[in-house]
PDB file of C-alpha atoms in Angstrom:
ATOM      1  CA  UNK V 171     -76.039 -51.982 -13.669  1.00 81.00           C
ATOM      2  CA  UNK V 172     -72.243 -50.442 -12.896  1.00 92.00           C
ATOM      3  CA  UNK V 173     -71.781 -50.379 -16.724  1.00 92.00           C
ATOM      4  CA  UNK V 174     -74.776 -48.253 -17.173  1.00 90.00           C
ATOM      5  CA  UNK V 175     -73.670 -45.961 -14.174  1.00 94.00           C
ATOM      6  CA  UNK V 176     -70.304 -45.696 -15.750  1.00 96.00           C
ATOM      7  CA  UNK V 177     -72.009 -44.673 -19.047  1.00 95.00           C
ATOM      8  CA  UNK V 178     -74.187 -42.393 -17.723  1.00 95.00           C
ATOM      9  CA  UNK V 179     -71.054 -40.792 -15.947  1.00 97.00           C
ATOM     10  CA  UNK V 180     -69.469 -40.435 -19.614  1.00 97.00           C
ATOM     11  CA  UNK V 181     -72.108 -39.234 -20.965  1.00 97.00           C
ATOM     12  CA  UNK V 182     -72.716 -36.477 -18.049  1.00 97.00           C
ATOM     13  CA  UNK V 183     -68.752 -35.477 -18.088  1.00 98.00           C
ATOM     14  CA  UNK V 184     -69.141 -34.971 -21.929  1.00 97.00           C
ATOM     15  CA  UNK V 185     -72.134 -32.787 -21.666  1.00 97.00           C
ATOM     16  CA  UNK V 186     -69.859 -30.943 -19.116  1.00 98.00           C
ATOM     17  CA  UNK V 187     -67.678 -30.411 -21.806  1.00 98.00           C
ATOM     18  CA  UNK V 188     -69.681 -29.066 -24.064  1.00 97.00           C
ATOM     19  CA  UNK V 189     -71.255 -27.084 -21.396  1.00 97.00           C
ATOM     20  CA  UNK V 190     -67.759 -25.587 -20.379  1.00 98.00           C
ATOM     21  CA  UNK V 191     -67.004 -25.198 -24.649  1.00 98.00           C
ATOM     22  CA  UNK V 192     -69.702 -23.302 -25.103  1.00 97.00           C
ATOM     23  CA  UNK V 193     -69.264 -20.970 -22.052  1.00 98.00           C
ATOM     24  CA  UNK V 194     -65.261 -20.317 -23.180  1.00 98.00           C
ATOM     25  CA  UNK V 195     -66.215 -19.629 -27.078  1.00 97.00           C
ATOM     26  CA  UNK V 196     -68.960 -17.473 -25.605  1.00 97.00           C
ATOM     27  CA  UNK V 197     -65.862 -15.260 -23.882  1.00 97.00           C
ATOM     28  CA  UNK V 198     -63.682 -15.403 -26.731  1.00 96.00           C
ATOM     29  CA  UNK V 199     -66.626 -14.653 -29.068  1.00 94.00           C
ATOM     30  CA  UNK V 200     -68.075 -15.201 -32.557  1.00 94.00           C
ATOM     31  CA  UNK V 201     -66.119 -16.719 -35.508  1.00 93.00           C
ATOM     32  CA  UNK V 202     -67.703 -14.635 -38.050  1.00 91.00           C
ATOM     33  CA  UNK V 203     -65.114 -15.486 -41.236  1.00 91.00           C
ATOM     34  CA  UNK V 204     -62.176 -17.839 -42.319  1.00 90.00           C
ATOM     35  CA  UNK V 205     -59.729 -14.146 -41.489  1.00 89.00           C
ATOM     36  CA  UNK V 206     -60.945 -14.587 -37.443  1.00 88.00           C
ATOM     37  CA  UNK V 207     -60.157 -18.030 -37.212  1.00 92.00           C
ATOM     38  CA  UNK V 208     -56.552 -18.380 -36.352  1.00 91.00           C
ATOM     39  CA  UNK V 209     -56.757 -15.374 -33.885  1.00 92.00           C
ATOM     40  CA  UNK V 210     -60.118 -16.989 -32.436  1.00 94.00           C
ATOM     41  CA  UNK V 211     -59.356 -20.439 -32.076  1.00 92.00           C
ATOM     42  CA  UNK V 212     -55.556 -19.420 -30.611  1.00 94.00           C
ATOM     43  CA  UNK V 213     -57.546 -17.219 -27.820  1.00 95.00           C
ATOM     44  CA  UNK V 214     -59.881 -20.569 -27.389  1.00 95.00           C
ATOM     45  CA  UNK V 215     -57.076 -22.619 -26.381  1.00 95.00           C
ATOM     46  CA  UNK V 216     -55.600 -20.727 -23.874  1.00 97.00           C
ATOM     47  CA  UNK V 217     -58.923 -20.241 -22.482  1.00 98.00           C
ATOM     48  CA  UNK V 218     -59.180 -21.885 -18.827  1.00 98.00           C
ATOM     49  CA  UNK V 219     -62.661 -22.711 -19.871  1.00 98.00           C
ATOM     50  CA  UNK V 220     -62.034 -24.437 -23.314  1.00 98.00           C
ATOM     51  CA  UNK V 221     -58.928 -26.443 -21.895  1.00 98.00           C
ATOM     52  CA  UNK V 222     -60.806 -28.006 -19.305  1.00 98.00           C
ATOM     53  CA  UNK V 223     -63.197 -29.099 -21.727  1.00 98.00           C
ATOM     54  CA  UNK V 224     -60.575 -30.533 -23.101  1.00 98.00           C
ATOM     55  CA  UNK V 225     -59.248 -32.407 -20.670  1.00 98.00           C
ATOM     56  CA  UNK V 226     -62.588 -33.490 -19.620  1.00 98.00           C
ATOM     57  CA  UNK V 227     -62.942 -35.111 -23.022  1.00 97.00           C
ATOM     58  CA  UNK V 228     -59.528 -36.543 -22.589  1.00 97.00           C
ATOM     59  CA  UNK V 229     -60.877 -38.324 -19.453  1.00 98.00           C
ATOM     60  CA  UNK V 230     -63.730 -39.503 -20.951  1.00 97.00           C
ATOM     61  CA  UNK V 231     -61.895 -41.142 -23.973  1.00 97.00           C
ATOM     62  CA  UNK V 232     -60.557 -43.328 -21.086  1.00 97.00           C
ATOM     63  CA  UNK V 233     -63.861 -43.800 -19.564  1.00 97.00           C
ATOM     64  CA  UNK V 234     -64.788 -44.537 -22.872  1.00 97.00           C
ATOM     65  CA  UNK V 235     -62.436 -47.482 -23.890  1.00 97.00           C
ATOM     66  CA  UNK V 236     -63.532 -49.015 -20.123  1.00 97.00           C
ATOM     67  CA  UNK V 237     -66.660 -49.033 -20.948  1.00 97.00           C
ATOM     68  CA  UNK V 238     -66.158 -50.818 -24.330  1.00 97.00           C
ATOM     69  CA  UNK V 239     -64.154 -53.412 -22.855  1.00 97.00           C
ATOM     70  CA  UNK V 240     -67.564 -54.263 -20.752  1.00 95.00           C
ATOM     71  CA  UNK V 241     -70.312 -53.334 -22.808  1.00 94.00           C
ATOM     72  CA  UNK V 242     -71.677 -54.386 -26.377  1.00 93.00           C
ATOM     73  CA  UNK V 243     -70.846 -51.176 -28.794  1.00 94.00           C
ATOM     74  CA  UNK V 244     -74.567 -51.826 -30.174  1.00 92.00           C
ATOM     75  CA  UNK V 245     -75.740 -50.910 -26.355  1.00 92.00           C
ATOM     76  CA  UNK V 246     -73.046 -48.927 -25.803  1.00 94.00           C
ATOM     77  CA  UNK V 247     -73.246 -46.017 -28.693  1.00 94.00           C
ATOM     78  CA  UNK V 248     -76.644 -45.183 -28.989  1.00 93.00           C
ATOM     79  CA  UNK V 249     -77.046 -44.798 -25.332  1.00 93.00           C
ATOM     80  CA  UNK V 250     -74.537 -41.454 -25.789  1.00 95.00           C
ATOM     81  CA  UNK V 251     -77.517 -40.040 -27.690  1.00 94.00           C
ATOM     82  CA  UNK V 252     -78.803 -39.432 -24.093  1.00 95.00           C
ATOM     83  CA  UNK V 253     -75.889 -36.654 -23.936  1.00 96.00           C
ATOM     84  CA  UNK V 254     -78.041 -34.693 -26.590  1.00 96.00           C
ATOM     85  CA  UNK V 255     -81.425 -34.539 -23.874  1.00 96.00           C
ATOM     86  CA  UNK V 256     -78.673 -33.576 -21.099  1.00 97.00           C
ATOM     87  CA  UNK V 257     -77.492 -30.960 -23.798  1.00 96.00           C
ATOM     88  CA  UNK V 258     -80.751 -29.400 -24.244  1.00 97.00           C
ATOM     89  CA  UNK V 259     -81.396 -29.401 -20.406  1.00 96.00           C
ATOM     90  CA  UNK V 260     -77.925 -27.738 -19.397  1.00 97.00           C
ATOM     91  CA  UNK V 261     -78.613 -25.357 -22.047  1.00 96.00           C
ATOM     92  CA  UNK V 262     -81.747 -23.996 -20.559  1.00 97.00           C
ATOM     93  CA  UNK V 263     -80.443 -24.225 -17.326  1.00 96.00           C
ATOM     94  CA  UNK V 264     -76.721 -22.373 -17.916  1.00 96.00           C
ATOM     95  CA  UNK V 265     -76.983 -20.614 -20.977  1.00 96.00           C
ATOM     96  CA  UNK V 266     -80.972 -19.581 -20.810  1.00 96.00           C
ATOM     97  CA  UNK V 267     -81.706 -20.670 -24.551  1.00 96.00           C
ATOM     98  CA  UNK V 268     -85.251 -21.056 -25.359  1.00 96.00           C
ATOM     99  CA  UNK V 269     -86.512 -24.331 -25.657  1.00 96.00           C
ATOM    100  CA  UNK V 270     -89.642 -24.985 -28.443  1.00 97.00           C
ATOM    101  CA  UNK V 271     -92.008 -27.563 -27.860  1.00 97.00           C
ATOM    102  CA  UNK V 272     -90.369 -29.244 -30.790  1.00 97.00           C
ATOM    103  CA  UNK V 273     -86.970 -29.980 -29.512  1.00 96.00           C
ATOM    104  CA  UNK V 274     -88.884 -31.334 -26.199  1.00 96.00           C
ATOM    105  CA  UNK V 275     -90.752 -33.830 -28.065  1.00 97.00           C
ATOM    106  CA  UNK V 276     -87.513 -35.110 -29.583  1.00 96.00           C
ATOM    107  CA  UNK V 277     -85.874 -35.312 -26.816  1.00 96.00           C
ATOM    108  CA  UNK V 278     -88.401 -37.355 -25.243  1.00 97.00           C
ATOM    109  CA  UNK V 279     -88.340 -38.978 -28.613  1.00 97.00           C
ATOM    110  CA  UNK V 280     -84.681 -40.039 -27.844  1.00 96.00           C
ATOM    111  CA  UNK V 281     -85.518 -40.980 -23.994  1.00 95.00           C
ATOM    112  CA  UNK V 282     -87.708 -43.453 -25.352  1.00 96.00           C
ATOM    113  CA  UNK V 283     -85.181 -44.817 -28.295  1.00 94.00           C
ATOM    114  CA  UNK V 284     -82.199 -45.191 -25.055  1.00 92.00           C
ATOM    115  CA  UNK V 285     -84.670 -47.402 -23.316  1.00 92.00           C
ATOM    116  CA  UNK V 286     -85.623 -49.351 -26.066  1.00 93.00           C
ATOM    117  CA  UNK V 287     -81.995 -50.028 -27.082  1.00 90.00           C
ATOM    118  CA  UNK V 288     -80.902 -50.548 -23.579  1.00 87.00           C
ATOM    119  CA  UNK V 289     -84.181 -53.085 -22.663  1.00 87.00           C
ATOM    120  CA  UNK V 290     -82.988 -57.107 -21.933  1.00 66.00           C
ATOM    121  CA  UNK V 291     -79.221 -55.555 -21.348  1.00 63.00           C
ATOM    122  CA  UNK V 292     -77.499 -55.308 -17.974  1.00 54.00           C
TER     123      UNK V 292
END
């Protein structure tokens, strides 16, 4: 059960740094062509926003590797697919995107395929 708490804790951190991605490129703005790219991805990473995201994912690399000292990688990888439900949650929650019916059912879609995988593991 603590390796499935620790996962869960990856998984949650690296939503977080999505969540905290998304929210920085949102300040710096839109890459619209290959000419904005330099300027827009040198004002990303000296965003506060961006480079904790960063270092959040830097974190949970280590988390990571604990995890797959402890835990099958056939358990262990398709379980992050529950990031992409968190995703779609945070999203509505911090960001206000609409969410269609569609992207609901597959995220209950994936709920049930993280179960499955996880079942007779612990």
């Amino acid at each position: 059960m603590k390796d499935f708490i620790l996962l869960f804790f990856n998984v949650l951190l690296t939503v977080i740094g999505q969540i905290l991605f998304k929210h920085g490129m949102n300040i710096v703005g839109r890459v619209n062509n290959i000419r904005d790219v330099l300027g827009k991805l040198t004002q990303a990473f000296l965003n506060p926003y961006v480079l904790s995201g960063i270092a959040i994912y830097g974190f949970t690399t280590l988390v990571w590797l604990v995890i797959l000292s402890r835990v099958k990688l056939s358990i262990a990888y398709p379980l992050l697919s529950s990031g992409y439900v968190l995703s779609i949650l945070f999203s509505w929650l911090f960001f206000k995107e609409s969410i269609p019916k569609i992207r609901i059912i597959g995220a209950v879609i994936i709920c049930v395929g993280v179960y499955l995988v996880a079942q007779g593991e612990s």
